[in-house]
Amino acid sequence: MKTYDAIVIGGGPGGYVCAIRLGQLGVKTVCVEKEEVGGVCLNWGCIPSKALINAAHTYEKAHSSFATMGIKVGKIEHDANAMQDWKEDIVKKLTGGVRGLLKSNGADLIMGTATVVGKNRVDVTKADGTVEQIEVKNIVLATGSTTIEIPTFKFDGKQVIGAKEAVSLREVPKRLLVIGGGVIGLELGMVYQAFGAELVVVEFLPNLLNGVDQDCVKVVERKITKRGGKIYKNAKAMGYDKLPDGSLAVKIDIEGKTETINTDVVLVAVGMRPNSRNLGLENVGVHIDKRGFVPADQFGRTNIPNIYSIGDLSGPPMLAHKASKEGEIIAEVIAGHHAAKDWACIPGAIFTDPEIATAGLTEDEAKAKGIEVKVGKFPFAALGKAMAMLETDGFVKVVTDKNTKQVLGVHIVGPEASTMISEGALALEMSAFAEDLALTIHPHPTLGEAFMEAGAHALGAAIHIVNR
Ligand SMILES: Cc1cc2nc3c(=O)[nH]c(=O)nc-3n(C[C@H](O)[C@H](O)[C@H](O)COP(=O)(O)OP(=O)(O)OC[C@H]3O[C@@H](n4cnc5c(N)ncnc54)[C@H](O)[C@@H]3O)c2cc1C
């Protein structure tokens, strides 16, 4: 039987980061992965989808902006096969890099499926059926999450698909119906819409991207419909029939009325569920909550002190950077250092077109807490850099406490929102005030100036818009 100080089950952005940090800290560590290191994020989530999104954005810009900018090119065409080959190449480079980093930091990697059989024992079943028994002091559960399937839309891998298949399509569907107007559905739906698919989005709730600042969401909605897409809210996809020509007739209940929408491919994007089943957690009494998450305290500990839970498995928000930060912190905890999860915010980035990014409280959330708010807002349409990029849709919104002027939240929709939000996260971590944003000199001409102006606007002192 092999012995380790720590075993990390799952090699996603939570697990592999934790194992690398444990290795750096001199803790004898093994990481176990049943599919491929990098988890959902590197293999079929964040990175593959962002490669496609970037390709779609470039393709759209070539059509919509090049001529205006005075750039003449020949016929612009899309080659789905070449795009997929390029994407797969990126994935290979990254997963290979992770394997290298684990090794060079002294963490072992075993490929196989791990089962917790005792508080200090994990069995790993390898592809050839052999079982390796491992004795450990600490167990880190980092098994992530899996796409939720709807019983009436069972995945067939071709016409009824989930995100995993949607990032690997080698043919753009003529018509695409997305069930679920959340992050994954809108990001991938807009990719194929940019490449020419007729997009229909069916959302059960009254809003797309529920919980996100709805002023930001409206900008994205407008773009979807401007490109000819249709959005049904308060609508439930009930099931489908296959038509003689091979297409699908999808039945939608829209506020009590049934409509049929014909499509070629259905993407089911109704969320992810945590991978807490078949892990052996019942063998040791690890608590699993009603939704299947394995909750952890601020030190990452489950109800069993030497068993930790991180990433998607430990609860929302299900984001790669949250998983990785938890992985780093829990490694420090296991190494005996003073560390805990005590961040001010977990920023979120949504790679729609345009992008949305958020950090901290929305206006509504602040008001619900009884705080009097003052909002500063600056539109990209008033910014030279955004004009020079031909990307003027959107704005930066800063939510502040009306009395103290402390920054409570930042919400951006527009070009490079995902990059710009880090400044918002830093402002929240440092308990910044609107003055801090407004008085920090931002280089000209940059998109970041919108952030500075939004801070100034909250103080009634924006220069390039009228202060009302
Ligand atoms: C299409 C899509 C796009 C996304 N885009 C973004 C984005 O832009 N930004 C962002 O922050 N997040 C994004 N996410 C979410 C992000 O991928 C997850 O939050 C992140 O991967 C979670 O990391 P994790 O380490 O907790 O789990 P995972 O990445 O799910 O990794 C868990 C790993 O554990 C392994 N495993 C499970 N059970 C066992 C077992 N018993 N034994 C051994 N190994 C096991 C799995 O094979 C897997 O590799 C996206 C997700 C999807 C689906």
Coordinates of C-alpha atoms and ligand atoms in Angstrom, one line a residue:
M1 CA 0.0 0.0 0.0
K2 CA 1.3 3.5 -1.0
T3 CA 1.3 6.2 1.6
Y4 CA 0.9 10.0 1.1
D5 CA 0.3 13.0 3.3
A6 CA -2.5 14.2 0.9
I7 CA -4.5 12.8 -1.9
V8 CA -6.4 15.1 -4.3
I9 CA -9.3 13.4 -6.0
G10 CA -9.9 15.2 -9.4
G11 CA -7.4 17.0 -11.6
G12 CA -9.5 20.0 -12.6
P13 CA -8.6 23.6 -11.9
G14 CA -9.4 23.0 -8.2
G15 CA -7.6 19.7 -7.8
Y16 CA -4.5 20.2 -10.0
V17 CA -3.8 23.7 -8.5
C18 CA -4.2 22.2 -5.0
A19 CA -1.8 19.3 -5.8
I20 CA 0.8 21.7 -7.3
R21 CA 0.7 24.0 -4.3
L22 CA 0.9 21.0 -1.9
G23 CA 3.9 19.8 -3.8
Q24 CA 5.5 23.3 -3.6
L25 CA 4.9 23.2 0.2
G26 CA 6.7 19.9 0.6
V27 CA 3.6 17.9 1.4
K28 CA 3.8 14.3 -0.1
T29 CA 0.9 14.4 -2.5
V30 CA -0.8 12.4 -5.2
C31 CA -3.5 13.6 -7.6
V32 CA -6.0 11.1 -9.0
E33 CA -7.8 11.8 -12.3
K34 CA -10.2 9.5 -14.1
E35 CA -10.4 11.2 -17.5
E36 CA -7.8 14.0 -18.2
V37 CA -6.0 16.5 -16.1
G38 CA -7.5 20.0 -16.5
G39 CA -11.0 18.8 -15.7
V40 CA -14.0 20.4 -17.4
C41 CA -12.3 23.7 -17.6
L42 CA -9.4 22.8 -19.9
N43 CA -10.9 19.9 -21.7
W44 CA -14.4 21.1 -22.7
G45 CA -15.3 24.2 -20.6
C46 CA -13.6 27.5 -20.1
I47 CA -10.8 27.2 -22.6
P48 CA -12.4 25.4 -25.5
S49 CA -15.4 27.6 -25.3
K50 CA -13.3 30.8 -25.2
A51 CA -11.3 29.6 -28.2
L52 CA -14.6 29.3 -30.2
I53 CA -15.9 32.6 -28.8
N54 CA -12.8 34.4 -29.9
A55 CA -13.0 32.8 -33.3
A56 CA -16.6 33.9 -33.6
H57 CA -15.9 37.4 -32.5
T58 CA -13.0 37.7 -35.0
Y59 CA -15.3 36.3 -37.8
E60 CA -18.0 38.7 -36.9
K61 CA -15.7 41.7 -36.8
A62 CA -14.3 40.7 -40.1
H63 CA -17.8 41.0 -41.5
S64 CA -19.1 44.0 -39.6
S65 CA -16.0 46.2 -39.0
F66 CA -13.2 45.5 -41.5
A67 CA -14.8 47.5 -44.4
T68 CA -15.6 50.4 -42.1
M69 CA -12.0 50.4 -40.9
G70 CA -10.8 50.4 -44.5
I71 CA -9.5 46.9 -44.4
K72 CA -10.2 44.9 -47.6
V73 CA -9.9 41.1 -47.5
G74 CA -11.2 38.5 -49.9
K75 CA -14.2 36.4 -49.2
I76 CA -14.3 35.6 -45.4
E77 CA -15.2 32.0 -44.8
H78 CA -15.5 29.8 -41.8
D79 CA -13.9 26.3 -41.6
A80 CA -15.4 24.5 -38.6
N81 CA -12.8 21.7 -38.9
A82 CA -9.8 24.0 -38.9
M83 CA -11.3 25.8 -35.9
Q84 CA -11.8 22.5 -34.0
D85 CA -8.2 21.4 -34.8
W86 CA -6.9 24.7 -33.5
K87 CA -9.0 24.4 -30.3
E88 CA -7.8 20.9 -29.7
D89 CA -4.2 21.9 -30.1
I90 CA -4.7 24.5 -27.3
V91 CA -6.3 21.9 -25.0
K92 CA -3.4 19.5 -25.6
K93 CA -0.8 22.2 -24.9
L94 CA -2.5 23.2 -21.6
T95 CA -3.2 19.7 -20.3
G96 CA 0.4 18.6 -21.2
G97 CA 1.5 21.7 -19.2
V98 CA -0.5 20.7 -16.2
R99 CA 1.1 17.2 -16.2
G100 CA 4.5 18.8 -16.4
L101 CA 3.7 21.2 -13.5
L102 CA 2.5 18.4 -11.3
K103 CA 5.7 16.5 -11.9
S104 CA 8.1 19.4 -11.5
N105 CA 6.5 20.4 -8.3
G106 CA 6.8 16.9 -6.9
A107 CA 3.1 15.8 -6.9
D108 CA 2.4 12.3 -8.3
L109 CA -0.4 11.7 -10.7
I110 CA -2.4 8.5 -11.0
M111 CA -4.9 8.0 -13.7
G112 CA -7.9 6.1 -12.4
T113 CA -11.2 6.4 -10.5
A114 CA -10.8 7.1 -6.8
T115 CA -13.2 5.8 -4.2
V116 CA -13.0 6.8 -0.5
V117 CA -13.1 3.6 1.5
G118 CA -12.0 5.0 4.9
K119 CA -11.1 8.3 6.5
N120 CA -7.5 7.5 5.7
R121 CA -7.8 5.2 2.7
V122 CA -8.7 5.7 -0.9
D123 CA -8.8 3.0 -3.6
V124 CA -8.0 3.9 -7.2
T125 CA -9.3 1.7 -10.0
K126 CA -7.3 2.0 -13.1
A127 CA -8.3 1.5 -16.7
D128 CA -6.9 -2.1 -16.7
G129 CA -9.1 -3.0 -13.7
T130 CA -6.3 -3.1 -11.2
V131 CA -6.9 -1.4 -7.9
E132 CA -4.2 0.7 -6.1
Q133 CA -4.7 1.1 -2.3
I134 CA -3.5 4.4 -0.9
E135 CA -3.2 5.3 2.8
V136 CA -3.4 9.1 3.4
K137 CA -3.5 11.7 6.2
N138 CA -5.7 14.2 4.2
I139 CA -8.2 13.8 1.4
V140 CA -9.1 16.7 -0.9
L141 CA -12.4 16.1 -2.8
A142 CA -12.2 18.0 -6.1
T143 CA -14.4 16.0 -8.3
G144 CA -16.2 18.9 -10.0
S145 CA -19.5 18.7 -11.8
T146 CA -21.4 17.2 -14.7
T147 CA -23.9 18.5 -17.2
I148 CA -27.6 18.1 -16.1
E149 CA -29.7 16.2 -18.5
I150 CA -33.5 16.7 -18.9
P151 CA -35.4 13.4 -19.2
T152 CA -37.4 14.6 -22.2
F153 CA -34.2 15.7 -24.0
K154 CA -31.8 12.7 -23.5
F155 CA -28.5 13.4 -25.1
D156 CA -27.9 11.6 -28.4
G157 CA -24.5 13.2 -29.1
K158 CA -25.6 14.6 -32.4
Q159 CA -28.9 16.5 -32.4
V160 CA -29.6 16.7 -28.7
I161 CA -26.4 17.7 -27.0
G162 CA -24.8 19.3 -23.9
A163 CA -21.9 21.7 -23.7
K164 CA -19.3 18.9 -24.0
E165 CA -20.5 18.1 -27.6
A166 CA -21.3 21.8 -28.4
V167 CA -17.7 22.8 -28.1
S168 CA -16.7 20.1 -30.6
L169 CA -19.2 20.6 -33.4
R170 CA -17.4 20.1 -36.8
E171 CA -20.5 21.5 -38.6
V172 CA -22.4 24.6 -37.8
P173 CA -26.1 23.8 -37.4
K174 CA -28.5 25.7 -39.6
R175 CA -30.9 26.1 -36.7
L176 CA -29.9 25.8 -33.0
L177 CA -32.3 25.8 -30.1
V178 CA -30.8 26.4 -26.7
I179 CA -32.7 25.3 -23.6
G180 CA -31.5 27.5 -20.8
G181 CA -30.6 31.2 -21.0
G182 CA -27.8 31.0 -18.5
V183 CA -24.1 31.6 -19.0
I184 CA -23.2 28.4 -21.0
G185 CA -26.3 28.5 -23.2
L186 CA -25.8 32.1 -24.2
E187 CA -22.1 31.9 -24.7
L188 CA -22.2 28.8 -27.0
G189 CA -25.5 29.9 -28.6
M190 CA -23.9 33.2 -29.6
V191 CA -20.9 31.4 -31.1
Y192 CA -22.9 29.4 -33.5
Q193 CA -25.2 32.4 -34.2
A194 CA -22.1 34.4 -35.2
F195 CA -21.2 31.6 -37.6
G196 CA -24.7 31.7 -39.2
A197 CA -27.0 29.5 -37.1
E198 CA -30.6 30.7 -36.5
L199 CA -30.7 30.9 -32.7
V200 CA -33.6 30.3 -30.4
V201 CA -33.2 30.6 -26.7
V202 CA -35.8 29.1 -24.3
E203 CA -35.6 30.2 -20.7
F204 CA -37.8 29.0 -17.9
L205 CA -37.4 32.1 -15.8
P206 CA -38.6 35.6 -16.6
N207 CA -35.0 36.8 -17.1
L208 CA -31.9 35.6 -19.0
L209 CA -28.8 35.2 -16.9
N210 CA -30.8 35.3 -13.7
G211 CA -29.0 37.1 -10.8
V212 CA -26.9 39.2 -13.2
D213 CA -27.4 43.0 -13.4
Q214 CA -30.4 43.2 -15.9
D215 CA -29.2 46.5 -17.5
C216 CA -26.1 44.6 -18.6
V217 CA -28.2 41.6 -19.8
K218 CA -30.4 43.8 -21.9
V219 CA -27.4 44.8 -24.0
V220 CA -26.7 41.2 -24.8
E221 CA -30.3 40.4 -25.5
R222 CA -30.5 43.3 -28.0
K223 CA -27.5 41.8 -29.8
I224 CA -29.0 38.4 -30.0
T225 CA -32.3 39.7 -31.4
K226 CA -30.6 42.2 -33.7
R227 CA -28.8 39.3 -35.3
G228 CA -32.2 37.6 -35.9
G229 CA -32.3 35.4 -32.8
K230 CA -35.4 34.7 -30.8
I231 CA -35.7 34.6 -27.1
Y232 CA -38.6 33.0 -25.2
K233 CA -38.8 33.7 -21.5
N234 CA -41.2 32.1 -19.0
A235 CA -41.0 29.2 -21.4
K236 CA -40.5 25.5 -20.8
A237 CA -39.2 23.0 -23.4
M238 CA -41.5 20.0 -23.1
G239 CA -40.2 17.5 -25.5
Y240 CA -39.6 16.9 -29.2
D241 CA -40.6 14.8 -32.2
K242 CA -38.3 13.8 -35.0
L243 CA -39.6 15.0 -38.4
P244 CA -39.3 12.9 -41.6
D245 CA -36.5 15.3 -42.9
G246 CA -34.5 14.5 -39.8
S247 CA -35.1 17.9 -38.1
L248 CA -36.7 18.2 -34.6
A249 CA -40.0 19.7 -33.7
V250 CA -39.6 21.1 -30.2
K251 CA -42.7 21.7 -28.1
I252 CA -42.5 24.8 -25.9
D253 CA -44.9 25.8 -23.2
I254 CA -45.0 29.6 -23.1
E255 CA -47.1 30.8 -20.2
G256 CA -49.6 28.0 -20.8
K257 CA -49.7 28.1 -24.6
T258 CA -47.9 25.4 -26.5
E259 CA -45.8 26.3 -29.5
T260 CA -43.8 24.2 -31.8
I261 CA -40.4 25.3 -33.0
N262 CA -38.5 23.4 -35.7
T263 CA -34.7 23.1 -35.3
D264 CA -31.7 21.0 -36.3
V265 CA -29.9 20.8 -33.0
V266 CA -31.0 21.3 -29.4
L267 CA -28.3 22.3 -26.9
V268 CA -29.4 21.6 -23.3
A269 CA -27.7 24.1 -21.0
V270 CA -29.7 24.0 -17.8
G271 CA -26.8 23.8 -15.4
M272 CA -24.3 21.5 -13.8
R273 CA -24.7 19.0 -10.9
P274 CA -21.9 18.2 -8.5
N275 CA -20.1 14.9 -8.8
S276 CA -20.7 13.6 -5.2
R277 CA -22.2 10.2 -6.2
N278 CA -20.3 7.0 -6.4
L279 CA -17.3 8.5 -4.5
G280 CA -17.7 6.4 -1.4
L281 CA -18.5 9.4 0.8
E282 CA -21.2 7.5 2.5
N283 CA -18.4 5.1 3.7
V284 CA -17.0 7.8 6.0
G285 CA -20.1 9.9 6.7
V286 CA -19.2 13.0 4.7
H287 CA -22.2 15.3 4.6
I288 CA -23.8 15.9 1.2
D289 CA -26.4 18.6 1.0
K290 CA -29.9 18.3 -0.7
R291 CA -28.5 19.6 -4.0
G292 CA -25.6 17.2 -4.0
F293 CA -22.9 19.6 -3.0
V294 CA -20.3 18.7 -0.3
P295 CA -20.2 21.9 1.8
A296 CA -17.0 23.1 3.4
D297 CA -16.1 25.6 6.1
Q298 CA -13.8 28.6 5.6
F299 CA -10.8 26.2 5.9
G300 CA -12.2 23.9 3.2
R301 CA -13.0 21.2 5.7
T302 CA -16.1 19.0 5.4
N303 CA -17.8 17.7 8.5
I304 CA -14.9 15.1 8.6
P305 CA -11.9 17.2 9.7
N306 CA -9.2 15.6 7.4
I307 CA -11.5 15.5 4.4
Y308 CA -11.7 18.7 2.4
S309 CA -14.0 19.8 -0.5
I310 CA -13.2 22.4 -3.1
G311 CA -14.4 23.7 -6.5
D312 CA -17.7 23.0 -8.1
L313 CA -18.3 20.1 -5.6
S314 CA -18.2 22.5 -2.7
G315 CA -21.0 24.7 -4.0
P316 CA -21.7 27.8 -6.1
P317 CA -20.4 29.9 -7.8
M318 CA -19.3 27.1 -10.1
L319 CA -16.3 28.9 -11.6
A320 CA -12.8 27.8 -12.4
H321 CA -11.0 30.7 -10.6
K322 CA -13.0 30.0 -7.4
A323 CA -12.0 26.3 -7.6
S324 CA -8.3 27.2 -8.1
K325 CA -8.2 29.8 -5.3
E326 CA -9.9 27.2 -2.9
G327 CA -7.3 24.7 -4.1
E328 CA -4.4 27.0 -3.2
I329 CA -5.9 28.0 0.2
I330 CA -6.7 24.4 1.2
A331 CA -3.1 23.4 0.3
E332 CA -1.8 26.0 2.8
V333 CA -4.3 24.8 5.4
I334 CA -3.1 21.2 5.0
A335 CA 0.5 22.4 5.2
G336 CA -0.3 23.9 8.6
H337 CA -0.2 27.5 7.5
H338 CA -2.5 30.3 8.6
A339 CA -5.0 30.5 5.7
A340 CA -8.7 30.7 5.1
K341 CA -11.3 31.6 2.5
D342 CA -11.8 35.3 3.3
W343 CA -12.2 37.1 0.0
A344 CA -14.4 40.1 -0.5
C345 CA -15.8 38.9 -3.8
I346 CA -15.6 36.3 -6.5
P347 CA -15.8 38.1 -9.8
G348 CA -17.7 36.5 -12.7
A349 CA -17.1 36.9 -16.4
I350 CA -19.7 35.9 -19.0
F351 CA -18.2 35.7 -22.5
T352 CA -21.3 36.6 -24.5
D353 CA -21.1 39.3 -27.2
P354 CA -20.5 41.8 -25.7
E355 CA -19.0 40.4 -22.6
I356 CA -20.6 40.9 -19.1
A357 CA -18.5 40.9 -16.0
T358 CA -19.5 41.5 -12.4
A359 CA -18.0 41.8 -9.0
G360 CA -19.7 42.5 -5.7
L361 CA -23.3 43.6 -5.1
T362 CA -25.8 44.6 -7.8
E363 CA -27.9 47.6 -7.2
D364 CA -30.9 45.4 -6.2
E365 CA -28.8 43.3 -3.8
A366 CA -27.4 46.5 -2.1
K367 CA -30.9 47.9 -1.8
A368 CA -32.2 44.6 -0.4
K369 CA -29.6 45.0 2.3
G370 CA -31.1 48.4 3.2
I371 CA -28.2 50.3 1.8
E372 CA -28.9 53.7 0.1
V373 CA -27.0 53.4 -3.2
K374 CA -25.5 55.9 -5.7
V375 CA -24.7 54.5 -9.1
G376 CA -22.0 55.8 -11.4
K377 CA -22.3 54.8 -15.0
F378 CA -20.2 55.5 -18.1
P379 CA -21.1 54.3 -21.6
F380 CA -18.5 53.0 -24.0
A381 CA -20.2 55.0 -26.7
A382 CA -18.6 58.1 -25.1
L383 CA -15.1 56.6 -25.1
G384 CA -12.5 57.2 -27.8
K385 CA -10.8 53.8 -27.4
A386 CA -14.1 51.9 -27.8
M387 CA -14.9 54.0 -30.9
A388 CA -11.5 53.1 -32.3
M389 CA -12.3 49.5 -31.7
L390 CA -15.7 49.8 -33.2
E391 CA -17.2 48.3 -30.1
T392 CA -19.3 50.9 -28.4
D393 CA -22.1 48.8 -27.0
G394 CA -22.3 48.7 -23.2
F395 CA -21.1 50.6 -20.1
V396 CA -19.3 50.4 -16.8
K397 CA -21.6 50.7 -13.8
V398 CA -20.2 51.3 -10.3
V399 CA -22.6 50.7 -7.3
T400 CA -21.5 52.8 -4.3
D401 CA -22.9 53.4 -0.8
K402 CA -24.6 56.9 -1.2
N403 CA -23.4 58.0 2.3
T404 CA -19.8 56.7 2.5
K405 CA -19.1 56.4 -1.3
Q406 CA -17.6 53.0 -0.7
V407 CA -17.6 50.8 -3.8
L408 CA -20.1 47.9 -3.3
G409 CA -20.2 46.4 -6.8
V410 CA -19.0 46.8 -10.3
H411 CA -20.9 45.6 -13.4
I412 CA -19.6 45.9 -16.9
V413 CA -21.1 45.0 -20.3
G414 CA -18.9 45.7 -23.3
P415 CA -15.6 45.1 -24.9
E416 CA -13.0 43.3 -22.7
A417 CA -15.4 43.4 -19.7
S418 CA -13.8 40.2 -18.5
T419 CA -10.4 41.8 -18.4
M420 CA -11.5 45.0 -16.9
I421 CA -13.4 43.4 -14.0
S422 CA -10.2 42.5 -12.2
E423 CA -9.8 46.2 -11.4
G424 CA -13.3 46.1 -9.9
A425 CA -12.4 43.0 -7.8
L426 CA -9.3 44.7 -6.6
A427 CA -11.3 47.8 -5.6
L428 CA -13.6 45.6 -3.6
E429 CA -10.8 43.7 -2.0
M430 CA -9.2 47.0 -1.0
S431 CA -12.4 48.5 0.2
A432 CA -12.0 51.3 -2.3
F433 CA -14.2 54.4 -2.5
A434 CA -15.5 56.1 -5.6
E435 CA -12.8 58.7 -5.2
D436 CA -10.1 56.0 -5.5
L437 CA -11.5 55.0 -8.9
A438 CA -11.9 58.6 -10.0
L439 CA -8.5 59.8 -8.8
T440 CA -6.4 56.9 -10.1
I441 CA -4.9 58.0 -13.3
H442 CA -5.9 55.6 -16.1
P443 CA -3.8 55.8 -19.3
H444 CA -5.4 57.3 -22.4
P445 CA -6.9 56.0 -24.6
T446 CA -8.0 52.8 -22.9
L447 CA -11.2 51.0 -22.0
G448 CA -10.2 51.4 -18.4
E449 CA -11.0 55.1 -18.6
A450 CA -14.7 54.1 -18.5
F451 CA -14.0 52.6 -15.0
M452 CA -12.4 55.9 -13.8
E453 CA -15.3 57.9 -15.3
A454 CA -17.9 55.7 -13.8
G455 CA -16.3 56.3 -10.4
A456 CA -16.3 60.0 -11.1
H457 CA -19.9 59.9 -12.2
A458 CA -20.9 58.4 -8.8
L459 CA -19.5 61.6 -7.4
G460 CA -21.2 63.8 -9.9
A461 CA -17.9 64.7 -11.5
A462 CA -17.5 62.7 -14.7
I463 CA -15.9 64.7 -17.4
H464 CA -17.0 63.1 -20.7
I465 CA -20.7 62.8 -20.0
V466 CA -23.3 65.0 -18.4
N467 CA -23.6 64.4 -14.7
R468 CA -27.3 64.0 -13.7
Ligands
LIG1 C1 -18.9 25.1 -21.4 C2 -18.4 25.6 -20.1 C3 -17.7 26.8 -20.1 C4 -17.2 27.3 -18.9 N1 -16.6 28.5 -18.9 C5 -16.1 29.0 -17.7 C6 -15.4 30.2 -17.7 O1 -15.3 30.9 -18.8 N2 -14.9 30.6 -16.6 C7 -15.1 29.9 -15.4 O2 -14.6 30.4 -14.4 N3 -15.7 28.8 -15.4 C8 -16.2 28.3 -16.5 N4 -16.9 27.0 -16.5 C9 -17.0 26.3 -15.2 C10 -15.6 25.6 -14.9 O3 -15.3 24.7 -16.0 C11 -15.8 24.9 -13.6 O4 -16.2 25.8 -12.6 C12 -14.4 24.3 -13.2 O5 -14.0 23.4 -14.2 C13 -14.6 23.5 -11.8 O6 -13.3 23.0 -11.5 P1 -13.2 21.8 -10.5 O7 -11.8 21.5 -10.3 O8 -14.1 22.0 -9.3 O9 -13.9 20.6 -11.3 P2 -13.8 19.9 -12.7 O10 -13.2 20.9 -13.7 O11 -15.1 19.4 -13.0 O12 -12.8 18.8 -12.5 C14 -13.1 17.6 -11.7 C15 -12.3 16.5 -12.2 O13 -12.4 15.4 -11.3 C16 -12.4 14.2 -12.0 N5 -13.1 13.2 -11.2 C17 -14.4 13.1 -10.9 N6 -14.7 12.0 -10.1 C18 -13.5 11.4 -10.0 C19 -13.1 10.2 -9.3 N7 -13.9 9.5 -8.5 N8 -11.8 9.8 -9.3 C20 -10.9 10.6 -10.1 N9 -11.2 11.7 -10.7 C21 -12.5 12.1 -10.7 C22 -13.2 14.5 -13.3 O14 -12.8 13.6 -14.4 C23 -12.6 16.0 -13.6 O15 -11.5 16.0 -14.4 C24 -17.4 26.5 -17.7 C25 -18.0 25.3 -17.7 C26 -18.5 24.8 -18.9 C27 -19.2 23.5 -18.9

